[in-house]
């Protein structure tokens, strides 16, 4: 056996084996480099996630640490601020709570049915009007809320004179609504059920036929009823 | 109902345009080229405001886009599956925080931090506003990027692995390019929010209408100027502020249109 091995050592080197060994050496090097780069990349992704979470933790900590001592039952249920400069007895926020609920409620009452109806129309129509409306919705989705504020204020600039609408919660809710429509429309049109879910044959149902309408309403809205509940942003 | 909605949109545009018209007629192109904006019957020049709006948005995007895409990738491909829902809900919780809270947080936490780090006399600056905006648009970036990355077929990832690609190569060369159209959309929406953000920016930007000499000087954006000065505005001021609103509307619409164009081009490729 030893003699055989000794005789093999005297054979000329096999170029194929040498080439294979060289390839294995190079690929091992490359693999190590690529794997370490990949680990670095994964670390960067984890770092990005951590960075994204830091503000949330910091905001929660700041709010809780500075605000918790002022939280009390009277603070929530009392509505009229008292004439005092002591911070702990500035009164309550009940009026603000009611105002927020009324505005958001009015906005939801108007925006949700109208938004869903228009979204259904947009998802089922490809006419000129629908395309124009779709583009308008896309643009309005990106419109800053301050523009709606300018619009609302402009239509109510004579505050001391009798006004049809007045600077009231209804008007504010109406302004808030237009932002709400766009969010709801975008969410609904983006997530309406695929064609297959509407019938099985894959053909789009005729929107204006009453049977098809029922069919659509059941299948599509039923398919994505969870997505139709779009909560408006807490606009500052 | 769709037509009524369209009519409301037209009324909205007409309303802002008709309010702004007297000042546009009086100041013409000087409204865009002059940097002096003085409330109390003028002069009105929006150059500084436009520049500050674009700079703060650019700073926000520089920070938020890589962090947002990285976070979305981490949620989908790095962290364990059982933690995915919790972590993504936690990040999206940032979207539920009202902008005034971000402003308050920027004043309390970031402002002090900046004073200590950069030894600024006053921490309120364009850069600080950009950072606060970056945090505000992060949930938008993360949520939409995650959604579009999640719908990329798993087969593509497995195909890349089978060809010997590492995870980083598979993600950067296969997954992200496949989802690029949706990611463009996420960036456009985030930019739209950054352009129009009002209260948080007004609280941390320092409110200065002179041309900025550095990122750490104070400034004012179009939206913050409208919000801060609306209460004390005269009739002519109201017209000038409506003109600012119109400019903001045009910039936002241009960003959206640009994003649609990019998205269409990327989708066609």
PDB file of C-alpha atoms in Angstrom, chain A residues 31 34-35 37-39 41-42 44-46 48-56 58-60 62-63 66 113-115 117-118 121-122 129 131 133-151 153-155 157 174 178 181-182 185-186 191 233-236, chain B residues 1-3 5-6 8-9 11-12 14-16 18-19 66-67 70-71 73-75 78-79 87 90-91 93-94 97-102 104-105 108-109 135 138 147 164-168 171-172 189 192 195-196 198-199 223 226-227 230-231 238 242 245-246 248-249 252-253 256 260:
ATOM      1  CA  UNK A  31     -18.244  32.838  -0.204  1.00  0.00           C
ATOM      2  CA  UNK A  34     -20.147  37.444   0.378  1.00  0.00           C
ATOM      3  CA  UNK A  35     -21.397  35.897   3.593  1.00  0.00           C
ATOM      4  CA  UNK A  37     -21.178  41.262   3.455  1.00  0.00           C
ATOM      5  CA  UNK A  38     -24.588  39.641   3.810  1.00  0.00           C
ATOM      6  CA  UNK A  39     -24.241  39.564   7.611  1.00  0.00           C
ATOM      7  CA  UNK A  41     -26.358  43.971   5.390  1.00  0.00           C
ATOM      8  CA  UNK A  42     -28.608  42.118   7.812  1.00  0.00           C
ATOM      9  CA  UNK A  44     -27.791  47.322   8.785  1.00  0.00           C
ATOM     10  CA  UNK A  45     -31.426  46.278   8.358  1.00  0.00           C
ATOM     11  CA  UNK A  46     -31.731  45.440  12.056  1.00  0.00           C
ATOM     12  CA  UNK A  48     -32.663  50.581  10.650  1.00  0.00           C
ATOM     13  CA  UNK A  49     -35.444  48.823  12.544  1.00  0.00           C
ATOM     14  CA  UNK A  50     -33.940  49.869  15.872  1.00  0.00           C
ATOM     15  CA  UNK A  51     -33.596  53.463  14.679  1.00  0.00           C
ATOM     16  CA  UNK A  52     -37.257  53.418  13.612  1.00  0.00           C
ATOM     17  CA  UNK A  53     -38.322  52.192  17.036  1.00  0.00           C
ATOM     18  CA  UNK A  54     -36.231  54.659  19.068  1.00  0.00           C
ATOM     19  CA  UNK A  55     -38.457  57.717  18.373  1.00  0.00           C
ATOM     20  CA  UNK A  56     -41.561  55.791  19.375  1.00  0.00           C
ATOM     21  CA  UNK A  58     -38.697  58.226  23.233  1.00  0.00           C
ATOM     22  CA  UNK A  59     -42.050  59.884  22.433  1.00  0.00           C
ATOM     23  CA  UNK A  60     -43.932  57.516  24.710  1.00  0.00           C
ATOM     24  CA  UNK A  62     -41.464  61.846  27.133  1.00  0.00           C
ATOM     25  CA  UNK A  63     -45.260  61.961  27.122  1.00  0.00           C
ATOM     26  CA  UNK A  66     -44.097  64.595  31.726  1.00  0.00           C
ATOM     27  CA  UNK A 113     -70.323  55.959   2.945  1.00  0.00           C
ATOM     28  CA  UNK A 114     -69.400  58.542   0.319  1.00  0.00           C
ATOM     29  CA  UNK A 115     -65.796  57.328   0.169  1.00  0.00           C
ATOM     30  CA  UNK A 117     -69.367  54.425  -2.827  1.00  0.00           C
ATOM     31  CA  UNK A 118     -66.948  56.460  -4.939  1.00  0.00           C
ATOM     32  CA  UNK A 121     -67.355  53.334  -8.728  1.00  0.00           C
ATOM     33  CA  UNK A 122     -63.666  54.011  -9.419  1.00  0.00           C
ATOM     34  CA  UNK A 129     -64.805  60.749 -15.862  1.00  0.00           C
ATOM     35  CA  UNK A 131     -59.956  58.431 -14.887  1.00  0.00           C
ATOM     36  CA  UNK A 133     -61.579  61.549 -10.799  1.00  0.00           C
ATOM     37  CA  UNK A 134     -58.943  58.913 -10.073  1.00  0.00           C
ATOM     38  CA  UNK A 135     -56.181  61.384 -10.918  1.00  0.00           C
ATOM     39  CA  UNK A 136     -57.866  64.051  -8.760  1.00  0.00           C
ATOM     40  CA  UNK A 137     -58.081  61.636  -5.842  1.00  0.00           C
ATOM     41  CA  UNK A 138     -54.407  60.723  -6.241  1.00  0.00           C
ATOM     42  CA  UNK A 139     -53.469  64.395  -6.155  1.00  0.00           C
ATOM     43  CA  UNK A 140     -55.809  65.181  -3.276  1.00  0.00           C
ATOM     44  CA  UNK A 141     -54.352  62.339  -1.217  1.00  0.00           C
ATOM     45  CA  UNK A 142     -51.061  64.171  -1.145  1.00  0.00           C
ATOM     46  CA  UNK A 143     -52.591  67.575  -0.446  1.00  0.00           C
ATOM     47  CA  UNK A 144     -51.558  69.052   2.877  1.00  0.00           C
ATOM     48  CA  UNK A 145     -54.329  69.550   5.420  1.00  0.00           C
ATOM     49  CA  UNK A 146     -53.416  73.220   5.797  1.00  0.00           C
ATOM     50  CA  UNK A 147     -54.827  73.803   2.280  1.00  0.00           C
ATOM     51  CA  UNK A 148     -58.164  72.477   3.432  1.00  0.00           C
ATOM     52  CA  UNK A 149     -57.883  74.805   6.399  1.00  0.00           C
ATOM     53  CA  UNK A 150     -57.321  77.753   4.049  1.00  0.00           C
ATOM     54  CA  UNK A 151     -60.374  76.685   2.062  1.00  0.00           C
ATOM     55  CA  UNK A 153     -61.414  79.648   6.585  1.00  0.00           C
ATOM     56  CA  UNK A 154     -61.836  81.398   3.236  1.00  0.00           C
ATOM     57  CA  UNK A 155     -65.471  80.303   3.105  1.00  0.00           C
ATOM     58  CA  UNK A 157     -63.970  84.808   6.749  1.00  0.00           C
ATOM     59  CA  UNK A 174     -66.580  68.866   6.455  1.00  0.00           C
ATOM     60  CA  UNK A 178     -62.274  65.853   2.258  1.00  0.00           C
ATOM     61  CA  UNK A 181     -62.494  60.837   1.481  1.00  0.00           C
ATOM     62  CA  UNK A 182     -59.155  60.605  -0.214  1.00  0.00           C
ATOM     63  CA  UNK A 185     -60.882  56.130  -1.576  1.00  0.00           C
ATOM     64  CA  UNK A 186     -57.222  55.266  -1.940  1.00  0.00           C
ATOM     65  CA  UNK A 191     -57.648  46.852  -2.121  1.00  0.00           C
ATOM     66  CA  UNK A 233     -55.220  60.725  11.071  1.00  0.00           C
ATOM     67  CA  UNK A 234     -55.037  62.603  14.361  1.00  0.00           C
ATOM     68  CA  UNK A 235     -54.404  65.852  12.611  1.00  0.00           C
ATOM     69  CA  UNK A 236     -52.430  68.284  14.712  1.00  0.00           C
TER      70      UNK A 236
ATOM     71  CA  UNK B   1     -71.824  61.032  -5.911  1.00  0.00           C
ATOM     72  CA  UNK B   2     -68.561  60.821  -7.788  1.00  0.00           C
ATOM     73  CA  UNK B   3     -69.532  63.935  -9.736  1.00  0.00           C
ATOM     74  CA  UNK B   5     -66.963  64.848  -5.178  1.00  0.00           C
ATOM     75  CA  UNK B   6     -65.351  66.102  -8.388  1.00  0.00           C
ATOM     76  CA  UNK B   8     -66.086  69.789  -4.494  1.00  0.00           C
ATOM     77  CA  UNK B   9     -62.498  69.333  -5.669  1.00  0.00           C
ATOM     78  CA  UNK B  11     -64.577  74.306  -5.885  1.00  0.00           C
ATOM     79  CA  UNK B  12     -61.593  73.770  -3.623  1.00  0.00           C
ATOM     80  CA  UNK B  14     -61.159  77.623  -7.538  1.00  0.00           C
ATOM     81  CA  UNK B  15     -61.544  78.876  -3.988  1.00  0.00           C
ATOM     82  CA  UNK B  16     -57.806  78.927  -3.287  1.00  0.00           C
ATOM     83  CA  UNK B  18     -59.627  83.214  -6.409  1.00  0.00           C
ATOM     84  CA  UNK B  19     -58.370  84.097  -2.920  1.00  0.00           C
ATOM     85  CA  UNK B  66     -33.114  54.143   3.560  1.00  0.00           C
ATOM     86  CA  UNK B  67     -34.290  53.625   7.139  1.00  0.00           C
ATOM     87  CA  UNK B  70     -34.328  48.814   5.676  1.00  0.00           C
ATOM     88  CA  UNK B  71     -36.984  48.519   8.379  1.00  0.00           C
ATOM     89  CA  UNK B  73     -36.876  44.440   4.807  1.00  0.00           C
ATOM     90  CA  UNK B  74     -35.926  43.692   8.427  1.00  0.00           C
ATOM     91  CA  UNK B  75     -39.572  43.111   9.353  1.00  0.00           C
ATOM     92  CA  UNK B  78     -34.661  39.325   9.284  1.00  0.00           C
ATOM     93  CA  UNK B  79     -36.716  39.167  12.453  1.00  0.00           C
ATOM     94  CA  UNK B  87     -42.893  44.987  15.449  1.00  0.00           C
ATOM     95  CA  UNK B  90     -45.346  49.127  16.815  1.00  0.00           C
ATOM     96  CA  UNK B  91     -43.695  51.019  13.952  1.00  0.00           C
ATOM     97  CA  UNK B  93     -48.133  53.192  15.880  1.00  0.00           C
ATOM     98  CA  UNK B  94     -45.916  56.165  15.000  1.00  0.00           C
ATOM     99  CA  UNK B  97     -49.228  59.973  16.882  1.00  0.00           C
ATOM    100  CA  UNK B  98     -50.651  63.439  16.062  1.00  0.00           C
ATOM    101  CA  UNK B  99     -48.194  65.824  14.443  1.00  0.00           C
ATOM    102  CA  UNK B 100     -48.429  68.294  17.317  1.00  0.00           C
ATOM    103  CA  UNK B 101     -46.983  65.577  19.589  1.00  0.00           C
ATOM    104  CA  UNK B 102     -44.021  65.198  17.232  1.00  0.00           C
ATOM    105  CA  UNK B 104     -43.653  68.922  21.174  1.00  0.00           C
ATOM    106  CA  UNK B 105     -41.246  65.990  21.270  1.00  0.00           C
ATOM    107  CA  UNK B 108     -38.385  68.895  24.332  1.00  0.00           C
ATOM    108  CA  UNK B 109     -35.977  66.125  23.266  1.00  0.00           C
ATOM    109  CA  UNK B 135     -39.569  60.493  11.828  1.00  0.00           C
ATOM    110  CA  UNK B 138     -41.141  56.888   8.514  1.00  0.00           C
ATOM    111  CA  UNK B 147     -46.812  45.828   1.832  1.00  0.00           C
ATOM    112  CA  UNK B 164     -26.124  30.773  -4.910  1.00  0.00           C
ATOM    113  CA  UNK B 165     -27.110  34.332  -3.992  1.00  0.00           C
ATOM    114  CA  UNK B 166     -26.656  35.371  -0.395  1.00  0.00           C
ATOM    115  CA  UNK B 167     -29.544  37.014   1.432  1.00  0.00           C
ATOM    116  CA  UNK B 168     -28.208  40.520   0.786  1.00  0.00           C
ATOM    117  CA  UNK B 171     -32.856  41.198  -1.457  1.00  0.00           C
ATOM    118  CA  UNK B 172     -30.947  43.980  -3.222  1.00  0.00           C
ATOM    119  CA  UNK B 189     -46.677  59.735  -0.467  1.00  0.00           C
ATOM    120  CA  UNK B 192     -46.329  64.698   0.019  1.00  0.00           C
ATOM    121  CA  UNK B 195     -44.141  68.972   2.048  1.00  0.00           C
ATOM    122  CA  UNK B 196     -47.401  69.821   3.726  1.00  0.00           C
ATOM    123  CA  UNK B 198     -47.517  72.229   9.339  1.00  0.00           C
ATOM    124  CA  UNK B 199     -47.672  72.214  13.095  1.00  0.00           C
ATOM    125  CA  UNK B 223     -47.254  75.437   5.370  1.00  0.00           C
ATOM    126  CA  UNK B 226     -49.759  79.842   6.553  1.00  0.00           C
ATOM    127  CA  UNK B 227     -50.495  78.251   9.921  1.00  0.00           C
ATOM    128  CA  UNK B 230     -53.374  83.093   9.466  1.00  0.00           C
ATOM    129  CA  UNK B 231     -54.749  84.346  12.749  1.00  0.00           C
ATOM    130  CA  UNK B 238     -55.001  86.440   3.540  1.00  0.00           C
ATOM    131  CA  UNK B 242     -53.741  81.806  -0.185  1.00  0.00           C
ATOM    132  CA  UNK B 245     -51.314  77.646  -0.356  1.00  0.00           C
ATOM    133  CA  UNK B 246     -51.596  77.617  -4.134  1.00  0.00           C
ATOM    134  CA  UNK B 248     -47.882  74.377  -1.977  1.00  0.00           C
ATOM    135  CA  UNK B 249     -50.683  72.762  -3.934  1.00  0.00           C
ATOM    136  CA  UNK B 252     -47.412  68.733  -4.081  1.00  0.00           C
ATOM    137  CA  UNK B 253     -49.256  68.045  -7.328  1.00  0.00           C
ATOM    138  CA  UNK B 256     -47.331  63.396  -7.201  1.00  0.00           C
ATOM    139  CA  UNK B 260     -46.750  58.744 -11.199  1.00  0.00           C
TER     140      UNK B 260
END
